[in-house]
Amino acid sequence: MSDPVTIIANWLEGLLLGWGLSPLLATIILNAIGILVMAALLLVLDIFLVWVERKVVARFQDRLGPNRLGPYGLIQPIADVIKLLIKEDITPRGADRLVYNLAPILTLATVLLLWAVIPIMPNVVGTDLNVGILYLVAVGAIATLAIIMAGWSSNNKYALLGAFRTVAQMISYEVPMVIALLIPVLLARSMGVSDIVYSQEVWYILVAPAAALIFLISSIAEIGRAPFDLVEAESEIVAGFHIEYTGMKFGLFYAGELLHALTIGALFAALFLGGWSGPGVQAVPVLGVFYLLIKAFFIYWVIMWIKYSLPRIRIDHMLNFNWKFLTPLALVLLLATAIADKALEGSTTVVYILVMLGLNIVLVLGALALARGYASKERQRVGEPKPVARPPQPTVIEQS
Amino acid sequence: MTPVQILFILVAAVTLGAALMVVNARNLVHAALWLIVSFGGVAVFYAMLNAGFLAVAQVVIYIGAIAILMIFAIMMTRNVAGDSSPRFNSSQIIGLVLALALFAGLVWMTLSWSGATTTPMPLDSRADPISQLGSALVSPDGYVLAFELASILLLGALVGALMIAWDRK
Amino acid sequence: MIPLSWYLIFAAALFSIGLFAVLARRNAIVILMGIELMLNAVNINLVAFWRYVNPELIAGQVFAVMVFAVAAAEVAVALAIFISIYRRRRSVSADEIDLMKW
């Protein structure tokens, strides 16, 4: 056996039981240790993410990025953390103290909570909930709440505007995200994330590429990254919901956002890219962690690529894009996938993949054609000469 | 007392305390936040009753949709949030008496009922409650009519809310 | 194990608190919150009876799901009404909205 997690868990359990603890207490202690180790590892990874983000952005913008502290600037994030820790911690006058301090903690905690159901290698998962997908949506709802709390309690009009935008954006984009999440559930016949990973003989991105794309887009909207960063649009509402936060409280929001982006990558990997699966995983389960992280970082890189390539979307376009494009497309996709999946029962894998792939491509192209037609009509309407208000021309009286 | 019973009492205390704070809060946003704590406690009870789907659905629907919608409405009726006029109306004594009488009556009924001390039936470990619930909701022998009616109700509520809140100016 | 009566008494307490909010508070949004608390208490009862009396029949859970749907619809319409009233009257106090009380 080369599955260190199971071996260590079994050894610890034996040790605790050997001390004469009751099985229930031993289980509780084991779970607490597991949670602590997982959270600590993720937070250390989070510090490293600051460096990744800054380096990648620098490359996209043709710069070098941090390169002074340590090799390739690797110690830079540590310095950043120290700076954040020793900064003065300000609570604005009139702020709602408890809610104000709770919001950043809740933001980071919800991201950590998401990792509870992501299987990190074969047989190793925080908890194998049979309603895993719904759990992800529920945790996302709490993340929305944290941003509203931050925006409201800061006693600042820009923060409140950010909170308003949060409601409009995050609640709206939850709809296509949930529908897109239903497609892997439908294909795997289960809502548990582990079951979905196990049932991916072919990665679902081949069977349901459109659902994967919709999930990616709506997730970017959920974490409020560009082009959907209306929640904290610097040029419009200064910094939105976290305008009043300084020091480590701001640091928690920042860490939460970075880790959330990577978590979306891990979720995407688990749902559409086969999770921990890869060559040699059956023999050496630890490889699963590396496969999962490689896939997660790839998606994280795509998210950064999108963030630093696209300008911010206008708020009415943001809502229109969701309600008039993504949501109907996701609904049609769900229906089509269900019917095709039923019709293709018993066919070979190759036929199944090809038909599903073709169906997705046809539907997306059809939706894009419809949108293009609408857009050209809209452009024509906007481009028409408008009645212009002119000052009344003074009638020139001929001097005779 | 078993650990499960201690857990029950703790969660019940938090839930009821939060519910009392909802009733008592002067600041409406605080009331909404306490309401969320209360909903969370109810979700824990669903989980304790082996209704995992309902527990997660409670968080999605009540915390993720209803409570956030309420906070949004409170923000839109903003100058009411810091309202310093009295919280309770003139019939608060009657209300208190009625609520206490109802509580006393329900407790008396529960305690005098012989079936109240039953312990839970063992769950069939092979049955998957989620797929059971799913097939019950859409099977013609089950509750498909109620399910469809609920979807029509939601559609009606959606259109109705839009029409009512529309600012025709 | 927890006897059924604990759940029933808890639900009764939650229901009574909700009832008091509905009867005594002036602000319409808090009244709505009270109604939500009452619906939650009812749901606890439904699920507890499902679990304790007849777990083979899924009816208790189905009813709870229906209550979820009704609660969501009710909140959407009620809050729309409050916002509409607030636009006209600058107030959502339940005892000031009495135009139809004559």
Short mmCIF file of N, CA and C in Angstrom, two decimals, chain A residues 24 96 99 129-131 134-139 141-142 144-145 148-149 151-152 160 163-164 167-168 171 174 191, chain B residues 3 27 29-30 33-34 36 52-53 56-57 59-60 63-65 67-69 71-72 75-76 78 81 128-130:
data_model
loop_
_atom_site.label_atom_id
_atom_site.label_comp_id
_atom_site.label_asym_id
_atom_site.label_seq_id
_atom_site.Cartn_x
_atom_site.Cartn_y
_atom_site.Cartn_z
N LEU A 24 -15.72 7.26 19.74
CA LEU A 24 -16.34 8.51 19.28
C LEU A 24 -15.36 9.66 19.42
N ASP A 96 -20.43 48.89 12.12
CA ASP A 96 -21.05 47.91 12.99
C ASP A 96 -19.97 46.90 13.37
N VAL A 99 -20.22 42.84 13.00
CA VAL A 99 -20.43 42.41 11.62
C VAL A 99 -19.22 42.76 10.77
N LEU A 129 -20.17 13.83 1.04
CA LEU A 129 -21.60 14.14 1.14
C LEU A 129 -22.33 13.60 -0.09
N ASN A 130 -23.52 13.07 0.13
CA ASN A 130 -24.28 12.64 -1.05
C ASN A 130 -25.02 13.80 -1.70
N VAL A 131 -24.94 15.00 -1.09
CA VAL A 131 -25.52 16.18 -1.72
C VAL A 131 -24.40 17.19 -1.98
N LEU A 134 -24.96 20.37 -4.18
CA LEU A 134 -25.82 21.35 -3.54
C LEU A 134 -25.09 22.07 -2.41
N TYR A 135 -24.21 21.33 -1.74
CA TYR A 135 -23.39 21.91 -0.67
C TYR A 135 -22.52 23.03 -1.23
N LEU A 136 -21.95 22.81 -2.40
CA LEU A 136 -21.12 23.85 -3.01
C LEU A 136 -21.93 25.12 -3.22
N VAL A 137 -23.16 24.95 -3.70
CA VAL A 137 -24.03 26.12 -3.94
C VAL A 137 -24.34 26.81 -2.62
N ALA A 138 -24.60 26.01 -1.58
CA ALA A 138 -24.95 26.59 -0.28
C ALA A 138 -23.80 27.41 0.27
N VAL A 139 -22.57 26.88 0.15
CA VAL A 139 -21.41 27.62 0.65
C VAL A 139 -21.24 28.91 -0.15
N ALA A 141 -23.57 30.65 -1.34
CA ALA A 141 -24.57 31.60 -0.83
C ALA A 141 -24.04 32.31 0.41
N ILE A 142 -23.32 31.57 1.27
CA ILE A 142 -22.78 32.20 2.48
C ILE A 142 -21.69 33.21 2.10
N THR A 144 -21.67 35.06 -0.56
CA THR A 144 -22.40 36.27 -0.95
C THR A 144 -22.77 37.08 0.28
N LEU A 145 -23.26 36.36 1.28
CA LEU A 145 -23.69 37.01 2.51
C LEU A 145 -22.53 37.76 3.16
N ILE A 148 -22.02 41.05 1.49
CA ILE A 148 -23.07 42.00 1.86
C ILE A 148 -22.80 42.55 3.26
N MET A 149 -22.38 41.66 4.17
CA MET A 149 -22.10 42.10 5.54
C MET A 149 -20.98 43.12 5.55
N GLY A 151 -20.04 45.08 3.10
CA GLY A 151 -20.47 46.32 2.46
C GLY A 151 -21.38 47.13 3.36
N TRP A 152 -22.27 46.45 4.05
CA TRP A 152 -23.24 47.19 4.86
C TRP A 152 -22.59 47.74 6.12
N LEU A 160 -21.57 50.26 0.37
CA LEU A 160 -22.97 49.83 0.25
C LEU A 160 -23.32 49.60 -1.21
N ALA A 163 -22.14 46.36 -2.13
CA ALA A 163 -23.02 45.31 -1.62
C ALA A 163 -24.25 45.15 -2.52
N PHE A 164 -24.80 46.28 -2.97
CA PHE A 164 -25.95 46.21 -3.89
C PHE A 164 -25.59 45.44 -5.16
N VAL A 167 -25.43 41.71 -4.69
CA VAL A 167 -26.70 41.01 -4.75
C VAL A 167 -27.10 40.80 -6.20
N ALA A 168 -27.01 41.87 -6.99
CA ALA A 168 -27.44 41.77 -8.38
C ALA A 168 -26.61 40.73 -9.12
N ILE A 171 -26.21 36.68 -7.01
CA ILE A 171 -27.44 35.90 -6.99
C ILE A 171 -27.85 35.53 -8.41
N GLU A 174 -25.69 32.76 -9.90
CA GLU A 174 -25.88 31.46 -9.30
C GLU A 174 -26.81 30.59 -10.15
N MET A 191 -25.12 13.17 -6.89
CA MET A 191 -24.76 14.52 -6.50
C MET A 191 -23.48 14.57 -5.68
N PRO B 3 -23.87 12.60 23.99
CA PRO B 3 -23.36 13.77 23.26
C PRO B 3 -24.39 14.33 22.28
N ASN B 27 -32.31 47.30 15.15
CA ASN B 27 -31.75 47.50 13.82
C ASN B 27 -32.19 46.35 12.91
N VAL B 29 -31.19 45.28 9.96
CA VAL B 29 -30.17 44.40 9.37
C VAL B 29 -29.71 43.39 10.40
N HIS B 30 -29.60 43.85 11.67
CA HIS B 30 -29.26 42.89 12.72
C HIS B 30 -30.32 41.82 12.83
N LEU B 33 -29.70 39.36 10.19
CA LEU B 33 -28.53 38.50 10.44
C LEU B 33 -28.84 37.46 11.51
N TRP B 34 -29.59 37.89 12.55
CA TRP B 34 -29.99 36.90 13.57
C TRP B 34 -30.90 35.85 12.96
N ILE B 36 -30.67 34.71 10.06
CA ILE B 36 -29.82 33.76 9.35
C ILE B 36 -29.25 32.73 10.33
N GLY B 52 -30.45 15.14 4.96
CA GLY B 52 -29.32 15.94 4.47
C GLY B 52 -29.70 16.87 3.34
N PHE B 53 -30.54 16.38 2.45
CA PHE B 53 -30.94 17.22 1.32
C PHE B 53 -31.64 18.48 1.82
N VAL B 56 -29.21 21.08 3.37
CA VAL B 56 -28.48 21.91 2.42
C VAL B 56 -29.44 22.83 1.68
N ALA B 57 -30.63 22.31 1.35
CA ALA B 57 -31.62 23.15 0.66
C ALA B 57 -32.04 24.31 1.55
N VAL B 59 -30.13 25.89 3.64
CA VAL B 59 -29.10 26.92 3.54
C VAL B 59 -29.21 27.65 2.20
N VAL B 60 -29.41 26.89 1.12
CA VAL B 60 -29.47 27.52 -0.20
C VAL B 60 -30.67 28.46 -0.28
N ILE B 63 -31.07 30.93 3.57
CA ILE B 63 -29.97 31.88 3.78
C ILE B 63 -29.58 32.52 2.46
N GLY B 64 -29.44 31.68 1.42
CA GLY B 64 -28.92 32.20 0.16
C GLY B 64 -29.90 33.04 -0.60
N ALA B 65 -31.20 32.81 -0.44
CA ALA B 65 -32.16 33.57 -1.24
C ALA B 65 -33.03 34.45 -0.35
N ALA B 67 -33.11 35.27 3.01
CA ALA B 67 -32.52 36.24 3.93
C ALA B 67 -31.81 37.36 3.16
N ILE B 68 -31.11 36.99 2.08
CA ILE B 68 -30.41 38.02 1.32
C ILE B 68 -31.40 38.96 0.65
N LEU B 69 -32.51 38.40 0.17
CA LEU B 69 -33.57 39.24 -0.40
C LEU B 69 -34.10 40.21 0.65
N ILE B 71 -32.45 41.35 3.34
CA ILE B 71 -31.45 42.39 3.59
C ILE B 71 -31.50 43.43 2.47
N PHE B 72 -31.67 42.95 1.27
CA PHE B 72 -31.75 43.86 0.12
C PHE B 72 -32.95 44.79 0.27
N MET B 75 -32.27 47.36 2.85
CA MET B 75 -31.41 48.43 2.35
C MET B 75 -32.18 49.39 1.44
N MET B 76 -33.15 48.85 0.69
CA MET B 76 -33.90 49.72 -0.22
C MET B 76 -34.89 50.59 0.53
N ARG B 78 -34.26 52.24 3.26
CA ARG B 78 -33.13 52.41 4.15
C ARG B 78 -33.40 53.21 5.41
N ALA B 81 -34.20 51.48 8.61
CA ALA B 81 -33.29 50.60 9.35
C ALA B 81 -32.88 51.21 10.68
N ASP B 128 -31.76 5.06 -0.60
CA ASP B 128 -31.12 6.36 -0.74
C ASP B 128 -32.21 7.42 -0.63
N PRO B 129 -32.24 8.18 0.49
CA PRO B 129 -33.36 9.10 0.68
C PRO B 129 -33.47 10.15 -0.42
N ILE B 130 -32.32 10.53 -1.04
CA ILE B 130 -32.40 11.56 -2.07
C ILE B 130 -33.11 11.05 -3.30
#
